[in-house]
C-alpha cells in the first residue's frame, strides 16, 4: 500500500518544482520566468482562508491531495484511453487544440488553414521551438510570475499550453476550441493560454475543461493571459466541467486596448473545488467588456468566482452578469470587484449576481465591491438570492408537467439567458442537453479505459 | 351516481392559513354546460378555482369533489391537468427564459403520455399550435417568446385561452379572465372561449362583472357570497345582479345550487 506523502506546507510541490529544473529545457528568458514564478509560490505557498480574498474558499483539498506533476510535454503520455471521437466538439471543421494532463496531443487536435496566414494557432511547446519574437514579449507579461502564488506555481511549470496570435486586421473564420482533458490519476497540470489580438483582429475561443471517464482526482491550475489591441474583439467562452474529484484554480488576466471589446462567457458545471479569478483591465479609452457567467452546482461542489474589472481609463463600459443555481449541499461564492480610477470619467459599469437556491443545505456567499474614485460615472450593482417561485411551479404543473419536469423547466429558463447568449453555434444546445437533458453527459473516454501511469 | 355529471362538489369547506373561506359548496356540472360563478370580492370565487386546480397552500376541511367519478382532491395539480382540468389564471405567471411554444409542447405531450396516447412529433405540434393560435387570434410571434414575459394584459389572457385551446380540457375553470381587458380584448377572448365550447366539455367562468356574459351565454349563474352559493339561476340572474348589485342578495335565503 502506498503511503500518503506528508508534505510540509512550505514544501508543497517541492519535489515537482525540483524536477522541473532538471526536465524543462527552454530559452533563458523562459527559465528566468519559471524561476520567478517558483520563488513567488515558495514565498507564500497556497493561499489560506486567513486572506480576505480566500475567506470562503479553502484549498486544503489541493494541499492534501498528493497531486503530482506529470512531467513536461516531452515526458510522453499514454493517450490510448482518450478517444478522439468521444471528445466534445464544436461544429464540424472547427479548429481544436487538445491537451491531455497539460500536454499538447497533436493526434487529437485539428488545425485550420489559418495557421499559415500570419495567424499563429498552436501549442506553446511548438512555438518555443521556433521562438517567434512576440512570444517573449507577451508570455508572462499580463499575468506576471509574481502576480499571485498560483500564477507563480503555474509559471514555474510553464512548458506547454495554447497560443493564439492574431496580427492586425486578421480574424479567425470559426471558433477555436481549446480542450484540456484530465486523464491521469492524482495529476497536477498547469494549463496556460496566451491570446494576443492585434489591432482590429477578432476571434472566438472556447476554453473547456473535461475529465476523462477513467480519471480520478486531479488538479488543474490554469493561467489565461490575453491582450487586446485597439478595436480588437475577442469572445472567450470558458467551460469548467471537471469530474467530482477535480480541483480547478484559474487566473484569467485580460488587458484591453482602446475601443476593444472582450466578451466573456463562463459556465461552471463540474468540479469538487473550483476557483476562477477573472481580471479585466480596461486600459485605454472606449474599451468595453461583457462578462457573463453561470454556475450550476450540485452535490458537495464548491465554486468560487472572483471578478475584478479595473476601469483604468475614461469612457469604458463594463457589463457583468453572473447567475447561480445551487442545489444539494453545494456552496457558491461570488465576489465582484469594480474599481473606477480617478481618471476614468464617463465610466459605465453594471454588475448583477442573481442566485437561486434549490435546497435548504445549499449556500451562496455573494459580495459586490465597488470602489469609485471618479465623479462622472454611472455604476450599478445588485445581488439576489432566492428560491424557486412556487407560483411559477404551480403554473407549469397546472398545465400537466410533473413537479420534476416543472422544476427543470424553470431552472433551464433561469440559465437560458446565459447559455443562449454564448452565440457559438451548437454549443448552447450541448450545454442545455448536458445540464438538463435526459441524454447523459458525453464521455471523453472509450469504454475500456485502462489507465497506466507511473 | 349519475354518469352524466362531470364535476360534483359536495359540502366543500376549505380555506387558507387555518381560515375557512368556502363554507359548504355544492355544485354539479355536466358536459356541455357553462356555469358562471359571480360574487363580490372576498366571497371565495378564486379560492374555489384554486382548490379545484390543486394550488398548494390551500386546505380542504370537509367535503368532497368528484371529477368524472374520481376523487379530484387526492390528485396532484399535474394529474388534475392530465385528467382534463384547466385553470385559466387571473394573473398569468411570467416564466422568463422558457419559450412559450416549447412549454406548451412539453405540457401537451405530458398529458398525452398520461392518457396512454402517442406523443406528437414536432410537425404535428406545429400544426396544432398554428391552428389554435388562429382560433383565438393570438399573434404567432408570441409563441416564440418567453411565457407571458413582457406580454400586455390582453396578450396574457389570450395566451391562457390559447393554452386551453391546445390542451383541450374537459373542464375549464376561467378565473376572472375578463379582468383588466379593454372592450376589444374582451370580445376576442370571449369569442375564443365560445369557439371552444362543445357538447362534450364544460366551463366554469368566474367573474365579478356581468360584461363577460354579454358575450358568453352561460347555462347557469351562481352567486357566491361569504363562502356559500346563495343563489342559482339562469343567465337572467346575471342581468339582475348587474342592475341591482350584490347587496339585495345578502338577506335572501340560500337557494339550491343544483345546476339541473
XYZ file of C-alpha atoms in Angstrom:
714
model
C 0.000 0.000 0.000
C 1.256 3.396 -0.948
C 1.836 5.675 1.979
C 0.395 9.104 1.563
C 3.089 11.687 1.308
C 3.306 14.117 4.104
C 4.373 17.470 2.809
C 5.399 20.357 4.957
C 3.340 23.408 3.975
C 6.446 25.214 2.857
C 7.448 22.419 0.580
C 4.214 21.679 -1.248
C 5.005 20.580 -4.813
C 8.672 20.924 -3.817
C 9.808 17.675 -5.437
C 7.994 18.555 -8.644
C 9.476 22.045 -8.692
C 12.927 20.488 -8.379
C 12.091 18.077 -11.191
C 11.006 20.960 -13.392
C 14.511 22.437 -13.019
C 16.015 19.302 -14.453
C 13.474 18.365 -17.053
C 12.315 21.591 -18.654
C 14.587 22.975 -21.288
C 13.902 26.362 -22.762
C 15.250 29.690 -23.840
C 16.841 31.536 -20.971
C 14.078 34.159 -20.774
C 11.563 31.421 -20.027
C 13.812 29.810 -17.458
C 14.014 33.168 -15.729
C 10.208 33.439 -15.771
C 9.870 29.955 -14.289
C 12.326 30.708 -11.506
C 10.492 33.922 -10.672
C 7.230 32.002 -10.533
C 8.750 29.342 -8.318
C 10.122 31.964 -5.968
C 6.697 33.627 -5.759
C 4.990 30.356 -4.911
C 7.624 29.259 -2.421
C 7.403 32.601 -0.642
C 3.788 32.086 0.451
C 2.597 28.634 -0.551
C -1.087 28.158 -1.312
C -3.422 30.954 -0.228
C -5.295 30.318 3.010
C -8.680 31.359 4.329
C -6.906 33.849 6.562
C -6.570 36.019 3.442
C -9.689 38.095 2.730
C -9.662 37.128 -0.946
C -9.830 33.471 0.052
C -12.075 33.732 3.055
C -14.796 31.403 1.748
C -12.602 29.019 -0.206
C -10.189 26.606 1.390
C -7.556 24.963 -0.789
C -6.921 22.237 1.801
C -8.126 19.628 -0.698
C -5.308 20.707 -3.000
C -2.692 20.865 -0.249
C -3.633 17.377 0.943
C -4.443 15.899 -2.450
C -0.998 14.481 -3.168
C -1.193 15.807 -6.724
C 1.930 15.243 -8.784
C 3.129 16.990 -11.900
C 3.084 14.564 -14.803
C 6.240 15.936 -16.370
C 6.936 18.280 -19.241
C 5.478 17.926 -22.665
C 8.326 15.623 -23.696
C 7.548 13.163 -20.916
C 5.141 11.258 -23.097
C 1.659 10.234 -22.165
C -0.486 7.235 -22.728
C -3.369 8.651 -24.756
C -4.883 5.305 -25.630
C -7.752 5.814 -23.234
C -8.771 9.131 -24.756
C -10.810 8.568 -27.883
C -10.858 11.471 -30.323
C -14.390 10.620 -31.425
C -15.695 10.888 -27.866
C -14.252 14.324 -27.194
C -16.747 17.176 -27.085
C -16.584 19.142 -30.298
C -17.892 22.343 -31.761
C -19.182 22.477 -35.333
C -17.594 20.118 -37.836
C -14.390 21.583 -39.195
C -13.679 23.729 -36.135
C -10.099 24.093 -35.056
C -9.396 22.171 -31.893
C -6.327 22.041 -29.676
C -6.457 19.153 -27.217
C -4.269 18.864 -24.153
C -4.130 15.745 -22.021
C -2.949 16.331 -18.459
C -1.437 19.599 -19.624
C 0.493 18.363 -22.671
C -0.494 19.010 -26.277
C -1.933 15.958 -28.033
C -1.359 16.534 -31.747
C -3.181 13.369 -32.763
C -6.369 14.557 -31.111
C -6.116 18.096 -32.443
C -7.270 19.698 -35.669
C -5.695 22.828 -37.028
C -7.311 25.014 -39.664
C -5.791 26.766 -42.662
C -5.457 29.945 -40.616
C -2.222 28.799 -39.065
C -0.483 29.696 -42.348
C -1.848 33.206 -42.862
C 0.224 35.086 -40.332
C -2.079 33.860 -37.601
C -0.396 31.581 -35.113
C -2.564 28.878 -33.597
C -0.921 26.013 -31.816
C 0.843 24.752 -28.757
C 3.290 26.651 -26.632
C 5.717 23.736 -26.879
C 5.749 24.012 -30.676
C 6.100 27.794 -30.536
C 9.065 27.544 -28.188
C 10.874 25.500 -30.801
C 10.570 28.394 -33.270
C 10.533 31.135 -30.667
C 8.798 33.926 -32.607
C 9.718 37.362 -31.173
C 6.186 38.134 -29.961
C 6.230 35.144 -27.632
C 8.823 36.554 -25.277
C 7.114 39.948 -25.395
C 3.749 38.598 -24.269
C 4.165 35.416 -22.236
C 4.098 36.195 -18.559
C 3.538 39.890 -19.156
C -0.186 40.207 -18.303
C -0.171 37.522 -15.665
C 3.317 38.138 -14.360
C 5.075 35.395 -12.344
C 4.811 37.433 -9.155
C 1.097 38.166 -9.756
C -0.011 35.651 -7.132
C 1.104 32.379 -5.613
C -0.996 30.298 -8.004
C 0.147 32.196 -11.086
C 3.697 31.731 -9.781
C 3.112 27.998 -9.432
C 1.712 27.772 -12.954
C 4.619 29.762 -14.353
C 7.170 27.553 -12.624
C 5.905 24.685 -14.779
C 5.265 26.742 -17.940
C 6.100 24.399 -20.784
C 3.001 23.825 -22.864
C -0.397 25.360 -23.479
C -2.451 27.053 -26.151
C -1.347 30.038 -28.176
C -3.303 32.319 -30.441
C -1.528 35.216 -32.070
C -3.578 37.422 -34.377
C -1.697 40.022 -36.430
C -3.515 43.335 -37.023
C -6.670 43.037 -39.100
C -6.877 39.238 -39.006
C -9.798 37.234 -37.811
C -10.494 33.571 -37.234
C -13.228 32.319 -39.534
C -14.620 29.969 -36.900
C -14.299 29.357 -33.181
C -11.094 27.899 -31.792
C -11.748 25.083 -29.324
C -9.112 24.578 -26.641
C -9.821 21.417 -24.721
C -7.981 20.399 -21.571
C -8.638 16.794 -20.657
C -7.685 15.327 -17.305
C -6.951 11.656 -17.776
C -4.403 10.561 -15.183
C -4.652 9.757 -11.508
C -3.758 12.428 -8.993
C -2.156 14.570 -11.665
C -1.436 18.259 -11.234
C -1.431 20.137 -14.546
C -0.731 23.800 -15.149
C -2.523 24.749 -18.360
C -1.566 28.021 -19.950
C -3.382 30.025 -22.603
C -1.947 33.099 -24.297
C -4.014 35.169 -26.692
C -2.501 38.210 -28.387
C -5.048 40.009 -30.511
C -3.596 42.733 -32.714
C -5.409 45.868 -33.810
C -8.856 45.208 -35.343
C -8.369 41.449 -35.086
C -11.169 39.190 -33.963
C -11.639 35.636 -32.747
C -13.854 33.372 -30.717
C -12.143 30.975 -28.335
C -13.814 28.188 -26.372
C -11.641 27.016 -23.491
C -13.021 23.831 -21.990
C -12.033 21.573 -19.078
C -13.185 17.979 -19.035
C -12.297 14.859 -17.114
C -11.925 11.533 -18.842
C -14.343 8.913 -17.534
C -11.483 6.932 -16.029
C -9.832 9.952 -14.425
C -9.751 10.123 -10.649
C -8.918 13.170 -8.612
C -6.765 15.767 -10.335
C -5.794 19.390 -10.147
C -5.770 21.964 -12.931
C -4.076 25.259 -12.142
C -4.702 27.373 -15.224
C -3.476 30.778 -16.295
C -5.067 32.615 -19.211
C -3.413 35.786 -20.436
C -4.911 37.976 -23.060
C -4.043 41.233 -24.711
C -6.496 43.041 -26.977
C -5.116 45.693 -29.292
C -7.038 48.735 -30.464
C -10.526 47.772 -31.670
C -9.830 44.065 -31.317
C -12.724 41.827 -30.377
C -12.367 38.545 -28.532
C -15.202 36.291 -27.464
C -13.973 33.935 -24.781
C -16.098 31.030 -23.614
C -14.778 29.246 -20.563
C -16.362 25.932 -19.588
C -15.331 24.188 -16.395
C -16.799 20.683 -16.243
C -14.288 18.745 -14.156
C -15.335 15.477 -12.550
C -16.393 15.163 -8.906
C -12.774 14.669 -7.846
C -11.433 17.553 -9.917
C -9.884 20.662 -8.412
C -9.546 23.714 -10.600
C -7.988 27.088 -9.956
C -7.603 29.666 -12.675
C -6.431 33.192 -13.284
C -7.849 34.923 -16.342
C -6.000 38.173 -16.889
C -7.103 40.439 -19.739
C -5.703 43.765 -20.854
C -7.846 45.772 -23.241
C -6.702 48.471 -25.618
C -8.731 51.402 -26.931
C -12.168 50.587 -28.349
C -11.567 46.875 -27.920
C -14.301 44.521 -26.897
C -13.971 41.460 -24.673
C -16.989 39.154 -24.391
C -16.556 36.514 -21.740
C -18.973 33.660 -21.049
C -18.079 31.388 -18.143
C -20.045 28.271 -17.379
C -19.026 26.169 -14.392
C -20.865 22.891 -14.004
C -18.430 20.432 -12.505
C -15.555 20.016 -10.071
C -15.116 19.313 -6.377
C -13.382 22.632 -5.853
C -13.312 25.444 -8.393
C -11.867 28.903 -8.062
C -11.744 31.236 -11.039
C -10.316 34.729 -10.858
C -11.111 36.956 -13.818
C -9.348 40.280 -14.035
C -10.024 42.694 -16.822
C -8.042 45.873 -17.184
C -9.775 48.495 -19.303
C -6.520 50.184 -20.094
C -7.458 52.634 -22.847
C -10.493 54.795 -23.704
C -13.540 53.238 -25.297
C -12.827 49.670 -24.211
C -15.832 47.554 -23.455
C -16.184 44.247 -21.634
C -19.169 41.991 -21.218
C -18.831 39.296 -18.550
C -21.458 36.580 -18.384
C -21.364 33.670 -16.020
C -23.377 30.695 -14.913
C -22.504 28.326 -12.120
C -24.753 25.304 -11.722
C -23.640 23.364 -8.667
C -24.868 20.183 -7.047
C -23.659 17.557 -4.610
C -20.933 18.995 -2.405
C -19.342 21.139 -5.116
C -17.659 24.348 -4.151
C -17.196 27.012 -6.795
C -15.846 30.495 -6.234
C -15.870 33.141 -8.958
C -13.934 36.291 -8.280
C -14.044 39.045 -10.863
C -12.165 42.300 -10.931
C -12.944 44.926 -13.541
C -10.395 47.703 -13.469
C -11.651 50.904 -15.117
C -8.245 52.460 -15.612
C -9.238 54.730 -18.472
C -12.106 57.074 -19.378
C -15.191 56.186 -21.421
C -15.036 52.466 -20.856
C -18.035 50.196 -20.349
C -18.309 47.018 -18.323
C -21.417 44.914 -18.118
C -21.296 41.922 -15.809
C -23.941 39.333 -15.057
C -23.220 36.093 -13.207
C -26.099 33.764 -12.379
C -26.048 30.897 -9.914
C -28.112 27.753 -9.457
C -27.096 25.928 -6.308
C -28.560 22.579 -5.300
C -27.979 19.888 -2.645
C -25.174 20.872 -0.244
C -23.180 22.845 -2.791
C -21.520 26.133 -1.958
C -21.141 29.046 -4.363
C -19.079 32.162 -3.829
C -19.234 35.250 -5.990
C -17.123 38.324 -5.443
C -17.365 41.123 -7.966
C -14.944 43.970 -7.606
C -15.189 47.055 -9.784
C -12.557 49.736 -9.491
C -13.110 53.101 -11.171
C -9.859 55.006 -11.043
C -9.761 58.810 -10.665
C -9.182 59.435 -14.380
C -11.829 57.016 -15.559
C -14.544 59.603 -16.181
C -17.699 58.620 -18.045
C -17.390 55.056 -16.932
C -20.495 52.921 -17.251
C -20.339 49.806 -15.082
C -23.066 47.369 -14.160
C -22.880 44.178 -12.164
C -25.643 41.698 -11.343
C -25.476 38.398 -9.461
C -28.846 36.628 -9.174
C -28.830 33.246 -7.426
C -31.382 30.508 -6.943
C -31.029 28.073 -4.071
C -32.720 24.746 -4.695
C -32.092 23.041 -1.383
C -32.039 24.027 2.278
C -28.406 22.910 2.527
C -27.228 24.910 -0.466
C -25.241 28.041 0.266
C -24.242 31.223 -1.560
C -21.852 33.938 -0.425
C -22.032 36.944 -2.706
C -20.237 40.228 -2.345
C -20.124 43.203 -4.673
C -17.210 45.559 -4.152
C -17.404 48.912 -5.891
C -14.614 51.395 -5.454
C -15.278 54.586 -7.330
C -12.784 57.438 -7.420
C -14.149 59.344 -10.427
C -17.235 61.568 -10.199
C -18.773 61.421 -13.670
C -19.689 57.761 -13.734
C -22.725 55.518 -13.958
C -22.382 52.416 -11.825
C -24.946 49.999 -10.524
C -24.878 46.594 -8.949
C -27.241 44.088 -7.411
C -27.131 40.627 -5.946
C -30.121 38.464 -5.125
C -30.537 35.059 -3.527
C -33.920 33.444 -3.922
C -35.755 30.198 -4.122
C -37.787 28.736 -6.893
C -41.031 30.659 -7.315
C -43.809 28.353 -6.030
C -46.425 30.137 -8.132
C -44.416 29.589 -11.323
C -44.032 25.937 -10.340
C -47.784 25.614 -9.825
C -48.477 27.341 -13.146
C -46.418 24.756 -15.029
C -47.892 21.864 -13.046
C -51.402 23.105 -13.731
C -50.637 22.562 -17.421
C -49.735 18.911 -16.912
C -46.000 18.881 -16.171
C -44.973 16.881 -13.125
C -43.033 18.620 -10.406
C -39.618 17.365 -11.531
C -40.230 18.446 -15.123
C -41.588 21.809 -13.982
C -38.563 22.410 -11.766
C -36.173 21.523 -14.555
C -38.008 23.812 -16.926
C -37.777 26.734 -14.508
C -34.065 26.180 -13.838
C -33.449 25.834 -17.531
C -35.269 29.102 -18.098
C -33.150 30.808 -15.461
C -29.940 29.517 -17.013
C -31.028 30.087 -20.607
C -30.177 33.777 -20.572
C -26.506 32.947 -20.098
C -26.335 29.754 -22.168
C -28.272 31.128 -25.120
C -26.190 34.270 -25.049
C -22.952 32.423 -25.820
C -23.559 32.601 -29.543
C -21.265 29.755 -30.618
C -23.358 27.545 -32.949
C -24.320 24.256 -31.350
C -22.633 24.946 -28.040
C -25.707 26.331 -26.289
C -27.723 23.269 -27.213
C -24.953 20.974 -25.974
C -24.826 22.778 -22.632
C -28.612 22.641 -22.276
C -28.560 18.921 -23.009
C -25.732 18.265 -20.567
C -27.332 20.272 -17.798
C -30.991 19.487 -18.275
C -31.480 16.889 -20.976
C -32.082 13.230 -20.407
C -29.059 12.462 -22.554
C -26.050 11.611 -20.408
C -23.068 13.895 -20.455
C -20.770 12.937 -23.299
C -17.845 10.976 -22.043
C -14.440 11.709 -23.475
C -13.126 8.236 -22.925
C -13.661 4.941 -24.668
C -15.494 2.316 -22.640
C -12.388 0.266 -21.898
C -10.185 2.728 -20.138
C -7.203 1.070 -18.644
C -5.055 3.898 -17.388
C -1.434 3.152 -16.850
C 0.762 5.668 -15.290
C 3.851 5.561 -13.146
C -74.075 8.195 -9.289
C -75.279 9.904 -12.405
C -72.758 9.212 -15.171
C -73.684 12.461 -16.879
C -72.239 14.529 -14.067
C -68.678 15.640 -14.868
C -67.954 17.539 -11.674
C -69.685 17.055 -8.378
C -68.793 19.224 -5.423
C -70.407 18.227 -2.138
C -70.251 20.099 1.153
C -66.870 21.587 0.332
C -65.290 23.559 3.137
C -61.834 24.928 2.529
C -59.530 27.824 3.236
C -56.010 29.008 3.729
C -53.843 29.559 6.798
C -56.493 27.997 9.018
C -59.149 30.482 7.897
C -62.246 28.948 6.375
C -63.203 30.700 3.145
C -65.522 28.199 1.487
C -68.238 27.210 3.940
C -70.083 24.401 2.256
C -70.226 24.427 -1.524
C -72.466 22.116 -3.520
C -72.298 22.211 -7.290
C -72.848 19.856 -10.184
C -71.540 20.446 -13.695
C -72.436 18.306 -16.703
C -70.804 18.012 -20.088
C -71.927 20.747 -22.449
C -72.705 23.210 -19.674
C -71.268 26.638 -18.955
C -71.604 27.823 -15.381
C -70.857 31.354 -14.277
C -69.880 31.935 -10.682
C -70.304 35.526 -9.641
C -69.933 37.281 -6.369
C -68.431 40.223 -4.568
C -64.723 40.486 -3.745
C -63.704 38.130 -0.976
C -66.623 35.785 -1.496
C -64.332 32.836 -2.230
C -64.532 32.664 -6.044
C -60.805 32.441 -6.668
C -60.341 30.100 -3.703
C -62.751 27.692 -5.346
C -60.770 27.859 -8.602
C -57.505 27.219 -6.768
C -58.893 24.339 -4.725
C -60.191 22.640 -7.873
C -56.853 23.002 -9.649
C -54.770 21.923 -6.650
C -52.776 25.014 -5.779
C -50.508 24.233 -2.803
C -51.229 26.049 0.439
C -54.998 25.671 0.414
C -56.586 23.278 2.880
C -59.716 21.248 2.446
C -61.540 20.985 5.754
C -64.580 18.981 4.719
C -66.489 17.713 1.727
C -65.522 16.024 -1.485
C -65.055 16.749 -5.149
C -65.575 14.091 -7.774
C -64.373 14.661 -11.312
C -65.639 12.004 -13.701
C -66.122 9.842 -10.658
C -62.562 10.280 -9.362
C -61.574 11.888 -6.079
C -60.151 15.109 -7.513
C -58.748 16.398 -4.215
C -56.433 13.400 -3.898
C -54.655 14.259 -7.153
C -51.549 16.381 -7.758
C -52.073 19.520 -9.847
C -50.491 17.907 -12.917
C -52.657 14.810 -12.519
C -55.731 17.017 -12.495
C -54.493 18.676 -15.688
C -53.926 15.287 -17.241
C -57.418 14.194 -16.199
C -58.783 17.185 -18.082
C -58.965 20.167 -15.730
C -57.652 23.519 -16.915
C -57.306 26.670 -14.841
C -57.172 29.984 -16.659
C -55.244 32.198 -14.263
C -56.484 35.602 -13.174
C -52.840 36.693 -13.178
C -50.946 34.525 -15.667
C -47.395 33.915 -14.440
C -44.372 35.190 -16.348
C -41.726 32.489 -16.859
C -38.506 34.130 -18.086
C -36.291 32.043 -20.326
C -38.945 29.423 -21.108
C -40.166 29.513 -24.677
C -43.978 29.545 -24.944
C -44.008 27.011 -27.733
C -41.570 24.676 -26.001
C -43.509 24.856 -22.755
C -46.816 24.056 -24.370
C -45.400 21.188 -26.410
C -43.973 19.661 -23.235
C -47.312 20.104 -21.448
C -49.368 18.637 -24.284
C -47.102 15.627 -24.592
C -47.099 15.097 -20.811
C -50.894 14.977 -20.907
C -50.940 12.641 -23.918
C -48.431 10.348 -22.227
C -50.575 10.213 -19.077
C -53.551 9.210 -21.185
C -51.570 6.495 -22.933
C -51.649 8.382 -26.232
C -48.676 8.676 -28.520
C -46.572 11.802 -28.110
C -46.849 14.187 -31.025
C -43.868 14.954 -33.205
C -42.645 18.448 -33.975
C -44.578 18.630 -37.240
C -47.959 17.744 -35.748
C -47.366 20.029 -32.790
C -46.541 22.955 -35.024
C -49.726 22.386 -36.959
C -51.817 22.369 -33.772
C -50.106 25.486 -32.438
C -50.739 27.432 -35.638
C -54.321 26.324 -35.905
C -55.167 27.174 -32.291
C -53.321 30.491 -32.395
C -55.531 31.493 -35.317
C -58.623 30.321 -33.441
C -58.002 32.697 -30.535
C -56.403 35.408 -32.709
C -53.049 35.149 -30.927
C -50.111 36.787 -32.681
C -47.959 33.763 -33.683
C -44.778 35.684 -32.869
C -45.747 35.392 -29.188
C -45.245 31.633 -29.451
C -41.506 32.084 -29.643
C -41.303 34.492 -26.746
C -40.809 33.554 -23.107
C -44.077 32.509 -21.456
C -46.064 35.679 -20.706
C -42.895 37.721 -20.249
C -43.497 41.291 -21.327
C -46.963 40.393 -22.643
C -49.674 43.028 -22.340
C -52.633 42.210 -20.089
C -54.713 41.277 -23.123
C -51.959 39.113 -24.599
C -51.594 37.238 -21.325
C -55.285 36.419 -21.175
C -55.357 35.472 -24.823
C -52.364 33.208 -24.163
C -54.382 31.483 -21.422
C -57.211 30.802 -23.859
C -54.677 29.672 -26.449
C -53.234 27.177 -23.955
C -56.739 25.995 -23.222
C -57.353 25.518 -26.944
C -54.173 23.452 -27.350
C -54.618 21.326 -24.218
C -58.325 20.799 -24.956
C -59.534 20.193 -21.387
C -62.795 18.566 -20.397
C -63.431 21.193 -17.759
C -62.010 24.705 -17.986
C -62.129 26.953 -14.946
C -61.542 30.521 -16.062
C -60.709 32.781 -13.148
C -61.579 36.420 -13.861
C -60.484 36.025 -17.434
C -62.241 39.310 -18.219
C -60.418 41.398 -15.633
C -58.042 44.014 -16.967
C -59.279 43.723 -20.555
C -60.477 46.563 -22.716
C -63.622 46.007 -24.736
C -61.848 44.778 -27.885
C -59.631 42.350 -25.986
C -62.665 41.133 -24.052
C -64.554 40.455 -27.282
C -61.639 38.478 -28.774
C -61.134 36.418 -25.625
C -64.887 35.734 -25.346
C -65.118 34.693 -28.987
C -62.194 32.340 -28.460
C -63.974 30.781 -25.499
C -67.198 30.427 -27.497
C -65.355 28.623 -30.280
C -64.044 26.100 -27.753
C -67.466 25.386 -26.327
C -68.680 21.904 -27.204
C -71.229 19.362 -26.074
C -68.516 17.151 -24.567
C -66.735 19.767 -22.479
C -67.730 22.176 -19.756
C -66.648 25.531 -18.379
C -66.821 27.408 -15.132
C -66.486 31.150 -15.626
C -65.537 33.043 -12.515
C -66.267 36.693 -12.851
C -67.011 39.743 -10.839
C -68.855 41.558 -13.580
C -71.647 40.662 -15.905
C -69.984 42.096 -19.017
C -68.203 38.841 -19.997
C -71.654 37.263 -20.009
C -72.740 39.737 -22.710
C -70.564 37.640 -24.999
C -70.788 34.198 -23.433
C -74.232 32.979 -22.561
C -73.994 30.725 -19.507
C -76.441 27.918 -18.815
C -76.361 28.630 -15.099
C -75.363 31.553 -12.924
C -74.441 31.062 -9.268
C -73.900 33.773 -6.743
C -71.162 33.113 -4.228
C -71.188 35.134 -1.044
C -69.478 34.505 2.274
C -68.188 31.161 1.035
C -71.613 29.801 0.072
C -73.653 29.697 -3.097
C -76.580 31.803 -2.039
C -78.477 31.866 -5.291
C -78.532 29.982 -8.564
C -80.431 30.695 -11.708
C -80.205 31.099 -15.441
C -78.466 33.891 -17.306
C -81.137 36.401 -16.323
C -79.727 36.301 -12.792
C -76.545 37.919 -14.091
C -78.548 40.794 -15.537
C -80.377 41.279 -12.258
C -77.020 41.439 -10.469
C -75.757 43.986 -12.952
C -78.748 46.222 -12.288
C -79.071 45.795 -8.567
C -75.616 44.797 -7.364
C -74.999 42.077 -4.804
C -76.494 43.856 -1.810
C -80.065 42.666 -2.380
C -78.933 39.063 -2.103
C -77.301 39.324 1.279
C -80.539 38.886 3.100
C -82.018 36.461 0.633
C -82.267 32.872 1.833
C -79.798 30.456 0.248
C -81.341 28.548 -2.557
C -80.495 25.342 -4.263
C -77.242 25.355 -6.172
C -78.004 22.271 -8.190
C -77.272 23.054 -11.797
C -80.002 20.899 -13.217
